[in-house]
Amino acid sequence: MQVQAIPIQHVIPGVFQDTLVDVLRADLVHPIVSGNKYFKLKVYIAEALLQNKTTLATFGGAWSNHIVATAWAGREAGLKTVGIIRGEQPPILSQPLADAADYGMQLVFMSREAYADKQAVMKRYRQQDWYWVNEGGYGHKGVLGAMEMLQQPGTASYTHIVCACGTGTTVAGLMAAALPHQQCIGISVLKGHHSLNDEVMGLLEHSAYHQPPVFFHDYHFGGYAKHPPELIEWMNGFWRATEIPTDIVYTGKLFYAVKDLVEKNYFLPEHKLLVVHSGGLQGNRSLPAGTLEFL
Ligand SMILES: *Cc1c(COP(=O)(O)O)cnc(C)c1O
């Protein structure tokens, strides 16, 4: 898959008061390999091919965007894929796992205890000539891939780059690619993930960057993947105003955080924001029909 330029969409004034907010629509790069997951995977895949590996293996839960992206991108690169899945096999596969299986991924279900010891899992399969990718694409090569999201035409004029954070690999890549006048802001979608800053700094051990990041931990809406009515209402209203679809796990919370920070006068009139839409829309399929106006 060759990515041309990532489209940048201007948000009409009013939605974020008078603050200039543009959106880097990485969600439009591909319907399945949602935004940042594709970028985080590409350097791992290049290395797997370089090492003549036949198979990519990785870890994830039943709702993992990373698992689906690995299945798709691996197949596209001519690699077999194996997904080590947290938890026992359910009678009916979740939509992401069904998609991953459709793309040819071999799913290996594991108890939560067995899954937690990743070193032991990798050891168990060491006879296999597999190339292992960390859960969520976490790691230095994920950072190198994520840099490309900001190395795009038209991104130089922004003063702030804002994104949603799970593992923090994406924000680390954005930091490594940001220009000296650009501040990266990460919105954590996990509850109480206060080690995020240290983890991002660890990821950047071998990369230069200009400004330290700022993280916000108050926009998780109750925790990972929690989606109270207030969030759903915001996502529907944001869609009506902008025609930008968001997801319940990451980007709905991201854009809500931007709105809230704007209302709290966090930004100055001269600031120009680029908000990274990292995709993840397929996760909305776990909602009952009709919950969102844009499914
Ligand atoms: C996985 C994911 C993220 C989190 O990315 P990290 O690099 O783990 O911080 C953000 N947005 C979407 C849509 C994702 O699927």
Coordinates of C-alpha atoms and ligand atoms in Angstrom, one line a residue:
M1 CA 0.0 0.0 0.0
Q2 CA 1.4 3.3 -1.1
V3 CA 0.2 6.4 0.8
Q4 CA 0.1 9.6 -1.1
A5 CA -0.6 12.7 1.0
I6 CA -2.8 12.5 4.0
P7 CA -5.7 15.0 3.5
I8 CA -6.0 17.9 5.8
Q9 CA -9.5 19.1 6.6
H10 CA -10.4 22.5 8.0
V11 CA -13.0 22.6 10.8
I12 CA -15.4 25.5 10.4
P13 CA -15.2 28.2 13.0
G14 CA -17.6 27.8 15.9
V15 CA -17.1 24.1 16.5
F16 CA -14.0 25.0 18.5
Q17 CA -14.9 28.6 19.1
D18 CA -12.4 30.9 17.3
T19 CA -9.5 28.5 17.6
L20 CA -8.0 27.3 14.3
V21 CA -8.4 23.6 14.2
D22 CA -7.5 21.4 11.2
V23 CA -7.7 17.6 11.0
L24 CA -5.1 15.3 9.6
R25 CA -7.4 12.7 8.1
A26 CA -5.3 9.6 8.5
D27 CA -8.6 7.7 8.9
L28 CA -9.1 8.2 5.1
V29 CA -5.8 6.4 4.2
H30 CA -7.5 3.0 4.3
P31 CA -10.9 1.7 5.5
I32 CA -9.4 -1.3 7.3
V33 CA -5.8 -0.5 8.2
S34 CA -7.0 2.5 10.2
G35 CA -4.7 5.5 10.2
N36 CA -1.9 5.2 12.6
K37 CA -1.8 1.4 12.8
Y38 CA -0.7 1.2 9.2
F39 CA 2.1 3.7 9.8
K40 CA 3.2 2.0 13.0
L41 CA 3.5 -1.4 11.2
K42 CA 5.3 -0.5 8.0
V43 CA 8.9 -0.4 9.4
Y44 CA 8.3 -3.7 11.2
I45 CA 7.1 -5.3 8.0
A46 CA 10.0 -3.9 6.0
E47 CA 12.4 -5.5 8.4
A48 CA 10.5 -8.8 8.4
L49 CA 10.9 -8.9 4.6
L50 CA 14.5 -7.9 4.9
Q51 CA 15.1 -10.8 7.2
N52 CA 13.3 -13.2 4.8
K53 CA 10.7 -14.0 7.4
T54 CA 7.5 -15.7 6.2
T55 CA 5.3 -14.8 9.1
L56 CA 4.3 -11.8 11.2
A57 CA 3.2 -12.7 14.7
T58 CA 1.7 -10.2 17.2
F59 CA -0.6 -9.8 20.3
G60 CA -4.0 -8.3 20.9
G61 CA -7.4 -8.4 22.5
A62 CA -10.7 -9.2 20.8
W63 CA -11.3 -5.6 19.8
S64 CA -7.8 -4.7 18.7
N65 CA -7.4 -2.4 15.7
H66 CA -3.8 -3.5 15.6
I67 CA -4.7 -7.2 15.1
V68 CA -6.9 -6.3 12.0
A69 CA -4.2 -4.0 10.6
T70 CA -1.5 -6.6 11.0
A71 CA -3.7 -9.2 9.3
W72 CA -4.4 -6.9 6.4
A73 CA -1.0 -5.3 6.0
G74 CA 0.8 -8.6 6.4
R75 CA -1.2 -10.3 3.7
E76 CA -0.5 -7.3 1.4
A77 CA 3.2 -7.7 2.0
G78 CA 3.0 -11.4 1.1
L79 CA 3.5 -12.5 4.7
K80 CA 1.5 -15.0 6.8
T81 CA 0.1 -13.6 10.0
V82 CA -0.5 -15.1 13.5
G83 CA -2.5 -13.3 16.2
I84 CA -2.0 -14.3 19.8
I85 CA -5.4 -13.3 21.3
R86 CA -6.1 -12.5 24.9
G87 CA -8.7 -14.8 26.4
E88 CA -10.5 -18.0 25.5
Q89 CA -12.0 -18.5 22.1
P90 CA -15.6 -17.1 22.2
P91 CA -18.4 -19.0 20.5
I92 CA -18.8 -16.1 18.1
L93 CA -15.8 -14.0 17.0
S94 CA -15.8 -10.3 17.6
Q95 CA -16.0 -8.3 14.3
P96 CA -12.2 -7.4 14.3
L97 CA -11.2 -11.0 14.9
A98 CA -13.6 -12.2 12.2
D99 CA -12.1 -9.6 9.8
A100 CA -8.5 -10.7 10.8
A101 CA -9.4 -14.3 10.1
D102 CA -10.9 -13.3 6.8
Y103 CA -7.5 -11.7 5.9
G104 CA -5.9 -15.1 6.6
M105 CA -4.6 -14.5 10.1
Q106 CA -4.2 -17.6 12.2
L107 CA -5.8 -16.8 15.6
V108 CA -4.3 -18.4 18.7
F109 CA -6.4 -17.9 21.8
M110 CA -4.8 -17.9 25.2
S111 CA -5.9 -17.5 28.8
R112 CA -5.3 -14.1 30.3
E113 CA -2.5 -15.6 32.5
A114 CA -0.7 -17.2 29.6
Y115 CA -1.1 -14.1 27.5
A116 CA 0.4 -11.9 30.2
D117 CA 3.7 -13.6 30.0
K118 CA 4.7 -12.6 26.4
Q119 CA 8.3 -13.8 26.8
A120 CA 7.0 -17.3 27.6
V121 CA 4.6 -17.2 24.6
M122 CA 7.4 -16.2 22.2
K123 CA 9.6 -18.8 23.7
R124 CA 7.0 -21.4 23.1
Y125 CA 7.0 -20.7 19.4
R126 CA 10.7 -20.1 19.0
Q127 CA 11.2 -23.0 16.6
Q128 CA 9.0 -21.1 14.2
D129 CA 10.7 -18.5 12.1
W130 CA 8.3 -15.7 13.0
Y131 CA 8.8 -12.0 13.1
W132 CA 7.3 -10.7 16.3
V133 CA 5.6 -7.3 16.6
N134 CA 4.8 -6.0 20.0
E135 CA 1.1 -5.5 21.1
G136 CA -0.1 -2.3 19.6
G137 CA 3.0 -1.9 17.5
Y138 CA 4.8 -0.4 20.5
G139 CA 8.5 0.1 20.0
H140 CA 11.1 2.2 18.2
K141 CA 10.3 0.9 14.7
G142 CA 6.7 1.9 15.4
V143 CA 7.9 5.4 16.2
L144 CA 9.9 5.5 13.0
G145 CA 6.8 4.6 11.0
A146 CA 4.5 7.0 12.8
M147 CA 6.9 9.9 12.0
E148 CA 5.7 9.7 8.4
M149 CA 2.2 10.8 9.5
L150 CA 3.6 14.3 10.1
Q151 CA 6.1 14.3 7.3
Q152 CA 3.4 15.4 5.0
P153 CA 2.8 18.5 2.8
G154 CA 1.0 21.3 4.5
T155 CA 1.8 20.4 8.2
A156 CA 4.6 23.0 8.9
S157 CA 2.4 25.9 9.9
Y158 CA 0.7 24.4 12.9
T159 CA 1.8 25.2 16.4
H160 CA 0.2 22.2 18.2
I161 CA -0.1 18.6 17.0
V162 CA -2.8 16.8 19.0
C163 CA -3.4 13.0 19.1
A164 CA -5.0 10.2 21.1
C165 CA -2.7 7.9 23.1
G166 CA -2.8 4.2 23.8
T167 CA 0.7 2.9 24.0
G168 CA 2.1 6.4 23.1
T169 CA 4.0 5.1 20.0
T170 CA 2.1 7.4 17.7
V171 CA 2.7 10.6 19.8
A172 CA 6.4 9.6 20.0
G173 CA 6.6 9.5 16.2
L174 CA 4.8 12.8 15.9
M175 CA 7.3 14.3 18.4
A176 CA 10.2 13.0 16.5
A177 CA 8.8 14.5 13.3
A178 CA 7.6 17.8 14.7
L179 CA 9.4 21.1 13.9
P180 CA 11.0 23.2 16.6
H181 CA 7.9 25.5 17.0
Q182 CA 5.5 22.5 17.2
Q183 CA 4.2 21.2 20.6
C184 CA 2.7 17.7 20.7
I185 CA -0.2 17.1 23.0
G186 CA -1.4 13.5 23.8
I187 CA -4.9 12.7 25.1
S188 CA -4.7 9.4 27.0
V189 CA -7.7 7.1 26.5
L190 CA -6.7 4.9 29.4
K191 CA -7.7 5.6 33.0
G192 CA -4.8 6.5 35.2
H193 CA -2.1 5.7 32.7
H194 CA 0.4 8.0 34.4
S195 CA 3.5 6.1 33.3
L196 CA 2.7 7.2 29.7
N197 CA 5.1 10.1 29.8
D198 CA 8.0 7.8 30.9
E199 CA 7.0 5.2 28.3
V200 CA 7.0 7.8 25.5
M201 CA 10.4 9.1 26.7
G202 CA 11.7 5.6 26.6
L203 CA 10.5 5.2 23.1
L204 CA 12.4 8.3 22.1
E205 CA 15.7 7.2 23.5
H206 CA 17.2 7.0 20.0
S207 CA 15.3 9.8 18.3
A208 CA 15.9 13.5 18.5
Y209 CA 12.9 15.8 19.3
H210 CA 12.5 19.5 20.0
Q211 CA 9.8 20.0 22.6
P212 CA 8.7 17.7 25.5
P213 CA 5.1 16.5 25.1
V214 CA 2.1 17.5 27.2
F215 CA -0.3 14.8 28.3
F216 CA -3.9 15.0 29.5
H217 CA -5.4 12.1 31.5
D218 CA -8.9 13.4 32.2
Y219 CA -10.6 12.5 29.0
H220 CA -11.0 8.7 29.2
F221 CA -14.8 8.9 30.0
G222 CA -14.5 6.2 32.6
G223 CA -11.8 4.1 31.1
Y224 CA -10.6 2.3 27.9
A225 CA -13.5 1.8 25.4
K226 CA -16.0 3.2 27.9
H227 CA -18.6 5.3 26.0
P228 CA -21.2 6.9 28.2
P229 CA -24.1 8.8 26.5
E230 CA -22.3 12.1 26.9
L231 CA -19.6 10.9 24.6
I232 CA -22.0 9.4 22.0
E233 CA -23.9 12.7 22.0
W234 CA -20.7 14.7 21.4
M235 CA -19.7 12.4 18.6
N236 CA -23.1 12.7 16.9
G237 CA -23.0 16.5 17.3
F238 CA -19.4 16.7 16.0
W239 CA -20.5 14.7 13.0
R240 CA -23.4 16.9 12.2
A241 CA -21.2 20.0 12.4
T242 CA -18.2 18.7 10.5
E243 CA -19.1 15.4 8.8
I244 CA -16.1 13.9 10.5
P245 CA -16.8 10.5 11.9
T246 CA -15.1 9.5 15.1
D247 CA -14.7 6.3 17.1
I248 CA -15.7 5.5 20.7
V249 CA -12.3 4.4 21.9
Y250 CA -9.9 7.0 20.7
T251 CA -10.9 9.9 18.4
G252 CA -14.3 10.7 19.9
K253 CA -12.4 11.4 23.2
L254 CA -9.6 13.2 21.4
F255 CA -11.9 15.8 19.7
Y256 CA -13.9 16.2 22.9
A257 CA -10.7 17.0 24.7
V258 CA -9.8 19.6 22.1
K259 CA -13.2 21.2 22.6
D260 CA -12.8 21.2 26.4
L261 CA -9.3 22.6 26.3
V262 CA -10.5 25.4 23.9
E263 CA -13.3 26.2 26.2
K264 CA -10.9 26.4 29.1
N265 CA -8.7 28.9 27.1
Y266 CA -5.8 26.5 27.0
F267 CA -4.8 27.9 23.6
L268 CA -3.9 31.4 22.5
P269 CA -5.5 33.2 19.5
E270 CA -2.3 32.8 17.5
H271 CA -2.2 29.0 18.0
K272 CA -3.0 26.7 15.1
L273 CA -3.9 23.1 15.9
L274 CA -3.5 20.0 13.8
V275 CA -5.5 17.2 15.3
V276 CA -4.5 13.7 14.1
H277 CA -7.5 11.6 13.2
S278 CA -5.9 8.2 13.8
G279 CA -8.8 6.1 12.4
G280 CA -10.3 3.3 14.4
L281 CA -13.8 3.7 13.0
Q282 CA -14.4 0.0 12.5
G283 CA -14.5 -0.3 16.3
N284 CA -17.9 1.4 16.2
R285 CA -19.4 -1.7 14.8
S286 CA -19.6 -3.1 18.3
L287 CA -22.4 -0.6 19.1
P288 CA -26.1 -1.3 18.6
A289 CA -27.4 -0.1 15.3
G290 CA -28.6 3.5 15.4
T291 CA -26.4 4.6 18.3
L292 CA -24.3 6.8 16.0
E293 CA -25.7 8.8 13.1
F294 CA -22.9 8.1 10.8
L295 CA -22.4 4.4 10.7
Ligands
LIG1 C1 -4.3 2.2 18.4 C2 -4.9 3.6 18.2 C3 -4.4 4.7 18.8 C4 -3.3 4.7 19.9 O1 -2.0 4.7 19.3 P1 -0.7 4.5 20.2 O2 0.4 4.6 19.2 O3 -0.8 3.1 20.8 O4 -0.7 5.5 21.2 C5 -5.0 5.9 18.6 N1 -6.1 6.0 17.7 C6 -6.6 4.9 17.1 C7 -7.7 5.1 16.2 C8 -6.0 3.7 17.3 O5 -6.5 2.6 16.7

